[in-house]
Short mmCIF file of N, CA and C in Angstrom, two decimals:
data_model
loop_
_atom_site.label_atom_id
_atom_site.label_comp_id
_atom_site.label_asym_id
_atom_site.label_seq_id
_atom_site.Cartn_x
_atom_site.Cartn_y
_atom_site.Cartn_z
N MET A 11 -197.10 -85.12 -90.01
CA MET A 11 -197.29 -86.55 -89.79
C MET A 11 -197.34 -86.79 -88.28
N ASN A 12 -198.31 -87.55 -87.81
CA ASN A 12 -198.36 -87.80 -86.37
C ASN A 12 -197.38 -88.90 -85.97
N ILE A 13 -197.19 -89.04 -84.69
CA ILE A 13 -196.17 -89.95 -84.17
C ILE A 13 -196.43 -91.41 -84.57
N LEU A 14 -197.67 -91.87 -84.47
CA LEU A 14 -197.96 -93.27 -84.80
C LEU A 14 -197.73 -93.56 -86.29
N SER A 15 -198.17 -92.67 -87.16
CA SER A 15 -197.94 -92.92 -88.59
C SER A 15 -196.45 -92.83 -88.91
N SER A 16 -195.73 -91.95 -88.22
CA SER A 16 -194.28 -91.87 -88.41
C SER A 16 -193.61 -93.17 -88.00
N LEU A 17 -194.02 -93.72 -86.86
CA LEU A 17 -193.44 -94.98 -86.39
C LEU A 17 -193.75 -96.12 -87.36
N LEU A 18 -194.98 -96.16 -87.85
CA LEU A 18 -195.35 -97.20 -88.82
C LEU A 18 -194.50 -97.07 -90.09
N PHE A 19 -194.36 -95.85 -90.58
CA PHE A 19 -193.55 -95.61 -91.77
C PHE A 19 -192.11 -96.07 -91.56
N ILE A 20 -191.55 -95.71 -90.43
CA ILE A 20 -190.15 -96.03 -90.18
C ILE A 20 -189.96 -97.54 -89.95
N LEU A 21 -190.95 -98.20 -89.37
CA LEU A 21 -190.89 -99.66 -89.22
C LEU A 21 -190.89 -100.34 -90.59
N ILE A 22 -191.73 -99.87 -91.49
CA ILE A 22 -191.79 -100.46 -92.83
C ILE A 22 -190.47 -100.20 -93.58
N ALA A 23 -189.96 -98.97 -93.50
CA ALA A 23 -188.69 -98.65 -94.15
C ALA A 23 -187.57 -99.50 -93.55
N SER A 24 -187.58 -99.69 -92.24
CA SER A 24 -186.57 -100.52 -91.56
C SER A 24 -186.64 -101.96 -92.03
N PHE A 25 -187.86 -102.46 -92.21
CA PHE A 25 -188.05 -103.82 -92.71
C PHE A 25 -187.41 -103.97 -94.09
N PHE A 26 -187.72 -103.03 -94.99
CA PHE A 26 -187.16 -103.11 -96.34
C PHE A 26 -185.64 -103.04 -96.32
N PHE A 27 -185.10 -102.12 -95.54
CA PHE A 27 -183.65 -102.00 -95.53
C PHE A 27 -182.99 -103.19 -94.85
N ALA A 28 -183.61 -103.75 -93.83
CA ALA A 28 -183.06 -104.96 -93.21
C ALA A 28 -182.96 -106.08 -94.24
N LYS A 29 -183.99 -106.21 -95.08
CA LYS A 29 -183.95 -107.24 -96.12
C LYS A 29 -182.83 -106.96 -97.13
N VAL A 30 -182.61 -105.70 -97.47
CA VAL A 30 -181.51 -105.34 -98.37
C VAL A 30 -180.18 -105.70 -97.72
N GLU A 31 -180.02 -105.33 -96.45
CA GLU A 31 -178.76 -105.60 -95.76
C GLU A 31 -178.50 -107.10 -95.57
N ILE A 32 -179.54 -107.86 -95.35
CA ILE A 32 -179.38 -109.31 -95.24
C ILE A 32 -178.89 -109.86 -96.58
N THR A 33 -179.43 -109.33 -97.67
CA THR A 33 -178.99 -109.75 -99.00
C THR A 33 -177.53 -109.40 -99.24
N ILE A 34 -177.11 -108.23 -98.76
CA ILE A 34 -175.73 -107.77 -98.95
C ILE A 34 -174.76 -108.53 -98.05
N GLU A 35 -175.09 -108.65 -96.75
CA GLU A 35 -174.15 -109.18 -95.76
C GLU A 35 -174.28 -110.68 -95.51
N GLY A 36 -175.45 -111.24 -95.74
CA GLY A 36 -175.67 -112.64 -95.40
C GLY A 36 -175.55 -112.84 -93.91
N SER A 37 -174.83 -113.86 -93.51
CA SER A 37 -174.68 -114.17 -92.08
C SER A 37 -173.54 -113.38 -91.43
N ALA A 38 -172.74 -112.70 -92.23
CA ALA A 38 -171.57 -111.97 -91.70
C ALA A 38 -171.94 -110.51 -91.50
N GLY A 39 -172.44 -110.20 -90.34
CA GLY A 39 -172.88 -108.84 -90.04
C GLY A 39 -171.73 -107.87 -89.87
N TRP A 40 -172.11 -106.64 -89.69
CA TRP A 40 -171.21 -105.51 -89.50
C TRP A 40 -170.16 -105.42 -90.61
N ALA A 41 -170.61 -105.65 -91.83
CA ALA A 41 -169.77 -105.52 -93.03
C ALA A 41 -168.49 -106.36 -92.93
N GLU A 42 -168.56 -107.44 -92.17
CA GLU A 42 -167.37 -108.24 -91.89
C GLU A 42 -166.69 -108.75 -93.16
N ASN A 43 -167.47 -109.17 -94.14
CA ASN A 43 -166.88 -109.73 -95.36
C ASN A 43 -167.03 -108.82 -96.58
N LEU A 44 -167.40 -107.58 -96.36
CA LEU A 44 -167.59 -106.67 -97.49
C LEU A 44 -166.27 -106.03 -97.90
N PRO A 45 -166.12 -105.75 -99.18
CA PRO A 45 -164.88 -105.11 -99.66
C PRO A 45 -164.92 -103.60 -99.41
N THR A 46 -164.73 -103.23 -98.17
CA THR A 46 -164.78 -101.82 -97.78
C THR A 46 -163.68 -101.54 -96.78
N TRP A 47 -163.35 -100.26 -96.60
CA TRP A 47 -162.34 -99.92 -95.60
C TRP A 47 -162.93 -100.06 -94.21
N LYS A 48 -162.05 -100.35 -93.27
CA LYS A 48 -162.45 -100.51 -91.87
C LYS A 48 -161.45 -99.77 -91.00
N VAL A 49 -161.96 -99.16 -89.92
CA VAL A 49 -161.13 -98.45 -88.96
C VAL A 49 -161.23 -99.20 -87.64
N SER A 50 -160.16 -99.29 -86.91
CA SER A 50 -160.13 -99.99 -85.63
C SER A 50 -161.27 -99.55 -84.71
N LYS A 51 -161.76 -100.48 -83.92
CA LYS A 51 -162.83 -100.13 -82.97
C LYS A 51 -162.34 -99.17 -81.90
N GLU A 52 -161.04 -99.01 -81.75
CA GLU A 52 -160.48 -98.07 -80.77
C GLU A 52 -160.31 -96.66 -81.34
N HIS A 53 -160.42 -96.52 -82.64
CA HIS A 53 -160.28 -95.20 -83.27
C HIS A 53 -161.40 -94.29 -82.76
N TRP A 54 -161.14 -92.99 -82.65
CA TRP A 54 -162.13 -92.06 -82.11
C TRP A 54 -163.41 -92.04 -82.93
N ILE A 55 -163.33 -92.23 -84.23
CA ILE A 55 -164.53 -92.25 -85.07
C ILE A 55 -165.40 -93.46 -84.71
N SER A 56 -164.76 -94.61 -84.53
CA SER A 56 -165.49 -95.82 -84.16
C SER A 56 -166.13 -95.68 -82.78
N ARG A 57 -165.38 -95.09 -81.85
CA ARG A 57 -165.92 -94.92 -80.50
C ARG A 57 -167.07 -93.91 -80.47
N LEU A 58 -166.90 -92.80 -81.17
CA LEU A 58 -167.90 -91.73 -81.13
C LEU A 58 -169.17 -92.08 -81.90
N PHE A 59 -169.04 -92.62 -83.09
CA PHE A 59 -170.20 -92.82 -83.95
C PHE A 59 -170.72 -94.26 -84.03
N PHE A 60 -169.90 -95.23 -83.65
CA PHE A 60 -170.30 -96.62 -83.86
C PHE A 60 -170.20 -97.48 -82.60
N GLY A 61 -170.19 -96.86 -81.43
CA GLY A 61 -170.24 -97.62 -80.18
C GLY A 61 -169.13 -98.64 -80.03
N ARG A 62 -167.91 -98.25 -80.41
CA ARG A 62 -166.74 -99.13 -80.32
C ARG A 62 -166.83 -100.35 -81.25
N ARG A 63 -167.58 -100.20 -82.31
CA ARG A 63 -167.54 -101.18 -83.40
C ARG A 63 -166.73 -100.54 -84.51
N PRO A 64 -166.02 -101.33 -85.30
CA PRO A 64 -165.19 -100.74 -86.35
C PRO A 64 -166.01 -99.87 -87.31
N ALA A 65 -165.59 -98.65 -87.51
CA ALA A 65 -166.20 -97.82 -88.54
C ALA A 65 -165.81 -98.44 -89.88
N THR A 66 -166.76 -98.49 -90.79
CA THR A 66 -166.48 -99.04 -92.12
C THR A 66 -167.00 -98.07 -93.18
N GLY A 67 -166.43 -98.18 -94.37
CA GLY A 67 -166.93 -97.38 -95.47
C GLY A 67 -168.39 -97.64 -95.71
N TYR A 68 -168.79 -98.89 -95.60
CA TYR A 68 -170.20 -99.26 -95.80
C TYR A 68 -171.08 -98.48 -94.83
N HIS A 69 -170.75 -98.49 -93.55
CA HIS A 69 -171.60 -97.85 -92.54
C HIS A 69 -171.58 -96.33 -92.64
N VAL A 70 -170.44 -95.75 -92.93
CA VAL A 70 -170.36 -94.29 -93.08
C VAL A 70 -171.24 -93.85 -94.25
N TRP A 71 -171.09 -94.51 -95.40
CA TRP A 71 -171.83 -94.07 -96.59
C TRP A 71 -173.32 -94.38 -96.50
N ILE A 72 -173.69 -95.49 -95.89
CA ILE A 72 -175.12 -95.81 -95.80
C ILE A 72 -175.81 -94.87 -94.81
N ASN A 73 -175.12 -94.48 -93.73
CA ASN A 73 -175.69 -93.50 -92.81
C ASN A 73 -175.86 -92.15 -93.50
N ALA A 74 -174.85 -91.73 -94.25
CA ALA A 74 -174.95 -90.46 -94.98
C ALA A 74 -176.10 -90.51 -95.98
N PHE A 75 -176.26 -91.64 -96.67
CA PHE A 75 -177.34 -91.79 -97.64
C PHE A 75 -178.71 -91.68 -96.98
N ILE A 76 -178.91 -92.40 -95.89
CA ILE A 76 -180.21 -92.37 -95.19
C ILE A 76 -180.51 -90.96 -94.69
N LEU A 77 -179.52 -90.29 -94.10
CA LEU A 77 -179.73 -88.90 -93.65
C LEU A 77 -180.10 -87.99 -94.83
N PHE A 78 -179.42 -88.17 -95.94
CA PHE A 78 -179.71 -87.37 -97.12
C PHE A 78 -181.14 -87.61 -97.61
N ILE A 79 -181.53 -88.86 -97.74
CA ILE A 79 -182.87 -89.20 -98.21
C ILE A 79 -183.94 -88.66 -97.28
N LEU A 80 -183.73 -88.72 -95.98
CA LEU A 80 -184.70 -88.18 -95.04
C LEU A 80 -184.92 -86.68 -95.27
N HIS A 81 -183.90 -86.01 -95.71
CA HIS A 81 -183.99 -84.56 -95.89
C HIS A 81 -184.65 -84.14 -97.20
N VAL A 82 -185.15 -85.09 -97.97
CA VAL A 82 -185.87 -84.76 -99.20
C VAL A 82 -187.08 -83.89 -98.90
N VAL A 83 -187.58 -83.95 -97.71
CA VAL A 83 -188.73 -83.13 -97.31
C VAL A 83 -188.49 -81.65 -97.56
N TYR A 84 -187.22 -81.22 -97.51
CA TYR A 84 -186.92 -79.80 -97.71
C TYR A 84 -187.03 -79.35 -99.17
N LEU A 85 -187.29 -80.28 -100.05
CA LEU A 85 -187.64 -79.88 -101.41
C LEU A 85 -189.05 -79.32 -101.46
N PHE A 86 -189.86 -79.64 -100.44
CA PHE A 86 -191.27 -79.27 -100.42
C PHE A 86 -191.64 -78.34 -99.28
N GLN A 87 -190.77 -78.22 -98.28
CA GLN A 87 -191.06 -77.38 -97.12
C GLN A 87 -189.83 -76.59 -96.75
N SER A 88 -190.06 -75.51 -96.02
CA SER A 88 -188.96 -74.70 -95.53
C SER A 88 -188.27 -75.40 -94.36
N LEU A 89 -187.02 -75.07 -94.20
CA LEU A 89 -186.24 -75.58 -93.08
C LEU A 89 -186.92 -75.20 -91.76
N SER A 90 -187.02 -76.15 -90.85
CA SER A 90 -187.60 -75.84 -89.54
C SER A 90 -187.02 -76.75 -88.47
N LEU A 91 -186.99 -76.24 -87.26
CA LEU A 91 -186.49 -77.02 -86.14
C LEU A 91 -187.38 -78.23 -85.87
N ALA A 92 -188.68 -78.04 -85.97
CA ALA A 92 -189.61 -79.15 -85.73
C ALA A 92 -189.37 -80.30 -86.71
N ILE A 93 -189.22 -79.97 -87.98
CA ILE A 93 -188.97 -81.01 -88.98
C ILE A 93 -187.62 -81.66 -88.74
N GLU A 94 -186.61 -80.87 -88.42
CA GLU A 94 -185.27 -81.43 -88.18
C GLU A 94 -185.28 -82.40 -87.00
N LEU A 95 -186.01 -82.06 -85.93
CA LEU A 95 -186.13 -82.96 -84.78
C LEU A 95 -186.85 -84.25 -85.18
N GLN A 96 -187.88 -84.13 -86.01
CA GLN A 96 -188.59 -85.32 -86.49
C GLN A 96 -187.67 -86.20 -87.34
N LEU A 97 -186.89 -85.57 -88.20
CA LEU A 97 -185.97 -86.33 -89.04
C LEU A 97 -184.91 -87.04 -88.21
N LEU A 98 -184.40 -86.37 -87.21
CA LEU A 98 -183.42 -86.99 -86.32
C LEU A 98 -184.04 -88.17 -85.57
N ALA A 99 -185.26 -87.99 -85.10
CA ALA A 99 -185.98 -89.08 -84.42
C ALA A 99 -186.18 -90.26 -85.37
N LEU A 100 -186.60 -89.97 -86.59
CA LEU A 100 -186.81 -91.04 -87.57
C LEU A 100 -185.51 -91.75 -87.90
N PHE A 101 -184.44 -91.00 -88.05
CA PHE A 101 -183.12 -91.58 -88.34
C PHE A 101 -182.70 -92.53 -87.22
N ILE A 102 -182.83 -92.09 -85.98
CA ILE A 102 -182.45 -92.91 -84.83
C ILE A 102 -183.30 -94.17 -84.76
N LEU A 103 -184.61 -94.01 -84.84
CA LEU A 103 -185.50 -95.17 -84.72
C LEU A 103 -185.35 -96.11 -85.91
N PHE A 104 -185.12 -95.54 -87.09
CA PHE A 104 -184.89 -96.38 -88.26
C PHE A 104 -183.76 -97.36 -88.00
N TRP A 105 -182.62 -96.87 -87.48
CA TRP A 105 -181.46 -97.74 -87.31
C TRP A 105 -181.65 -98.76 -86.20
N VAL A 106 -182.33 -98.38 -85.13
CA VAL A 106 -182.57 -99.36 -84.05
C VAL A 106 -183.50 -100.46 -84.56
N PHE A 107 -184.61 -100.06 -85.19
CA PHE A 107 -185.56 -101.05 -85.71
C PHE A 107 -184.92 -101.91 -86.80
N GLU A 108 -184.16 -101.27 -87.69
CA GLU A 108 -183.51 -102.02 -88.77
C GLU A 108 -182.52 -103.03 -88.21
N ASP A 109 -181.77 -102.63 -87.20
CA ASP A 109 -180.79 -103.54 -86.60
C ASP A 109 -181.49 -104.77 -86.03
N PHE A 110 -182.55 -104.56 -85.27
CA PHE A 110 -183.26 -105.71 -84.69
C PHE A 110 -183.89 -106.57 -85.78
N LEU A 111 -184.50 -105.94 -86.78
CA LEU A 111 -185.11 -106.70 -87.86
C LEU A 111 -184.08 -107.49 -88.66
N TRP A 112 -182.85 -106.96 -88.77
CA TRP A 112 -181.79 -107.70 -89.45
C TRP A 112 -181.60 -109.07 -88.79
N PHE A 113 -181.59 -109.09 -87.47
CA PHE A 113 -181.43 -110.36 -86.76
C PHE A 113 -182.69 -111.22 -86.87
N LEU A 114 -183.82 -110.61 -86.66
CA LEU A 114 -185.08 -111.34 -86.67
C LEU A 114 -185.34 -112.01 -88.02
N LEU A 115 -185.05 -111.30 -89.10
CA LEU A 115 -185.36 -111.80 -90.44
C LEU A 115 -184.23 -112.58 -91.08
N ASN A 116 -183.04 -112.51 -90.53
CA ASN A 116 -181.88 -113.16 -91.12
C ASN A 116 -181.91 -114.66 -90.80
N PRO A 117 -181.96 -115.52 -91.82
CA PRO A 117 -182.00 -116.97 -91.57
C PRO A 117 -180.82 -117.48 -90.75
N ALA A 118 -179.70 -116.78 -90.78
CA ALA A 118 -178.53 -117.19 -90.00
C ALA A 118 -178.66 -116.85 -88.52
N TYR A 119 -179.64 -116.03 -88.16
CA TYR A 119 -179.80 -115.63 -86.76
C TYR A 119 -181.18 -115.97 -86.23
N GLY A 120 -182.16 -115.15 -86.51
CA GLY A 120 -183.49 -115.32 -85.93
C GLY A 120 -183.47 -114.94 -84.46
N LEU A 121 -184.62 -114.98 -83.85
CA LEU A 121 -184.75 -114.58 -82.45
C LEU A 121 -183.95 -115.49 -81.52
N LYS A 122 -183.85 -116.78 -81.84
CA LYS A 122 -183.13 -117.72 -80.96
C LYS A 122 -181.64 -117.41 -80.87
N ASN A 123 -181.08 -116.79 -81.89
CA ASN A 123 -179.65 -116.45 -81.87
C ASN A 123 -179.40 -114.96 -81.59
N PHE A 124 -180.43 -114.27 -81.15
CA PHE A 124 -180.27 -112.86 -80.79
C PHE A 124 -179.74 -112.81 -79.35
N ARG A 125 -178.45 -113.16 -79.24
CA ARG A 125 -177.76 -113.21 -77.95
C ARG A 125 -176.35 -112.68 -78.14
N LYS A 126 -175.83 -112.06 -77.10
CA LYS A 126 -174.51 -111.44 -77.24
C LYS A 126 -173.42 -112.44 -77.60
N GLU A 127 -173.57 -113.69 -77.19
CA GLU A 127 -172.56 -114.70 -77.51
C GLU A 127 -172.49 -114.98 -79.01
N LYS A 128 -173.55 -114.69 -79.73
CA LYS A 128 -173.63 -114.99 -81.16
C LYS A 128 -173.32 -113.78 -82.05
N ILE A 129 -173.19 -112.58 -81.43
CA ILE A 129 -173.08 -111.35 -82.21
C ILE A 129 -171.85 -110.59 -81.77
N TRP A 130 -170.72 -110.80 -82.45
CA TRP A 130 -169.45 -110.21 -82.01
C TRP A 130 -169.50 -108.69 -81.97
N TRP A 131 -170.21 -108.06 -82.88
CA TRP A 131 -170.19 -106.60 -82.95
C TRP A 131 -171.08 -105.94 -81.90
N HIS A 132 -171.91 -106.71 -81.21
CA HIS A 132 -172.71 -106.16 -80.10
C HIS A 132 -172.26 -106.71 -78.74
N ARG A 133 -171.37 -107.66 -78.74
CA ARG A 133 -170.98 -108.37 -77.52
C ARG A 133 -170.58 -107.44 -76.37
N ASP A 134 -169.79 -106.42 -76.66
CA ASP A 134 -169.30 -105.53 -75.60
C ASP A 134 -170.30 -104.45 -75.22
N ASN A 135 -171.42 -104.38 -75.92
CA ASN A 135 -172.42 -103.34 -75.69
C ASN A 135 -173.79 -103.94 -75.39
N TRP A 136 -173.84 -105.00 -74.64
CA TRP A 136 -175.09 -105.72 -74.41
C TRP A 136 -175.61 -105.47 -73.00
N TRP A 137 -176.89 -105.14 -72.90
CA TRP A 137 -177.55 -104.99 -71.60
C TRP A 137 -178.76 -105.93 -71.58
N LEU A 138 -178.79 -106.80 -70.60
CA LEU A 138 -179.92 -107.70 -70.39
C LEU A 138 -180.25 -108.51 -71.64
N ILE A 139 -181.21 -108.07 -72.45
CA ILE A 139 -181.70 -108.88 -73.57
C ILE A 139 -181.38 -108.29 -74.95
N ALA A 140 -180.68 -107.16 -74.99
CA ALA A 140 -180.45 -106.49 -76.27
C ALA A 140 -179.24 -105.56 -76.17
N PRO A 141 -178.76 -105.10 -77.32
CA PRO A 141 -177.67 -104.12 -77.29
C PRO A 141 -178.09 -102.87 -76.52
N LYS A 142 -177.16 -102.29 -75.79
CA LYS A 142 -177.49 -101.12 -74.97
C LYS A 142 -178.01 -99.96 -75.79
N GLU A 143 -177.59 -99.86 -77.06
CA GLU A 143 -178.08 -98.78 -77.91
C GLU A 143 -179.60 -98.79 -78.02
N TYR A 144 -180.21 -99.95 -78.01
CA TYR A 144 -181.67 -100.02 -78.08
C TYR A 144 -182.29 -99.31 -76.88
N PHE A 145 -181.74 -99.56 -75.70
CA PHE A 145 -182.27 -98.97 -74.47
C PHE A 145 -182.01 -97.46 -74.39
N ILE A 146 -180.95 -97.02 -75.03
CA ILE A 146 -180.60 -95.60 -75.02
C ILE A 146 -181.31 -94.84 -76.14
N TRP A 147 -181.23 -95.35 -77.36
CA TRP A 147 -181.70 -94.60 -78.52
C TRP A 147 -183.20 -94.63 -78.74
N ILE A 148 -183.89 -95.69 -78.38
CA ILE A 148 -185.35 -95.69 -78.55
C ILE A 148 -186.00 -94.58 -77.72
N PRO A 149 -185.68 -94.45 -76.43
CA PRO A 149 -186.27 -93.32 -75.69
C PRO A 149 -185.85 -91.95 -76.25
N ILE A 150 -184.61 -91.82 -76.69
CA ILE A 150 -184.16 -90.55 -77.27
C ILE A 150 -184.94 -90.24 -78.55
N GLY A 151 -185.11 -91.23 -79.40
CA GLY A 151 -185.87 -91.03 -80.63
C GLY A 151 -187.31 -90.64 -80.35
N ILE A 152 -187.95 -91.32 -79.41
CA ILE A 152 -189.34 -91.00 -79.06
C ILE A 152 -189.42 -89.61 -78.45
N MET A 153 -188.46 -89.28 -77.58
CA MET A 153 -188.43 -87.95 -76.95
C MET A 153 -188.28 -86.86 -78.01
N LEU A 154 -187.38 -87.04 -78.96
CA LEU A 154 -187.19 -86.05 -80.03
C LEU A 154 -188.47 -85.89 -80.86
N ALA A 155 -189.14 -87.00 -81.15
CA ALA A 155 -190.39 -86.93 -81.90
C ALA A 155 -191.45 -86.14 -81.12
N CYS A 156 -191.53 -86.39 -79.84
CA CYS A 156 -192.50 -85.67 -79.00
C CYS A 156 -192.16 -84.19 -78.89
N ILE A 157 -190.89 -83.89 -78.69
CA ILE A 157 -190.47 -82.49 -78.60
C ILE A 157 -190.74 -81.75 -79.90
N SER A 158 -190.58 -82.44 -81.02
CA SER A 158 -190.79 -81.79 -82.32
C SER A 158 -192.22 -81.26 -82.46
N HIS A 159 -193.16 -81.89 -81.75
CA HIS A 159 -194.55 -81.45 -81.81
C HIS A 159 -194.82 -80.25 -80.89
N LEU A 160 -193.87 -79.97 -80.01
CA LEU A 160 -194.00 -78.82 -79.10
C LEU A 160 -193.32 -77.58 -79.65
N VAL A 161 -192.41 -77.79 -80.61
CA VAL A 161 -191.64 -76.68 -81.18
C VAL A 161 -192.51 -75.93 -82.17
N ILE A 162 -192.48 -74.65 -82.09
CA ILE A 162 -193.29 -73.82 -83.01
C ILE A 162 -192.42 -73.34 -84.15
#
């Protein structure tokens, strides 16, 4: 799959999942009102994997599910570094795009409320116009996708 078709695929998948998450969470993002376990934002798991946002059962299991589903390709192909780099790139870009689409499509937010003052779970990680993860992970995801095409 080339890079542009991969990006289009992941944008569409992100759109669908953003709509699912909006249905699940409503206006209360970051699993705030969901009946799931939560770990302090200071816990090492929260710091390492969730950017100092509380780790939750919802987020741990949904990340594991998405990673698992992405690896369905190995039912049809042999394990390879190139494919693994592509999957990692898709996983990263999926979550960045899905996060932004959650705000854009959520009637409780929209683009006008995409500001750190309105989003408690991104407030401490905001750079300029968006969460810092967007500025960090989008280039990493694109770089991984490009490198995957160089790997033999």
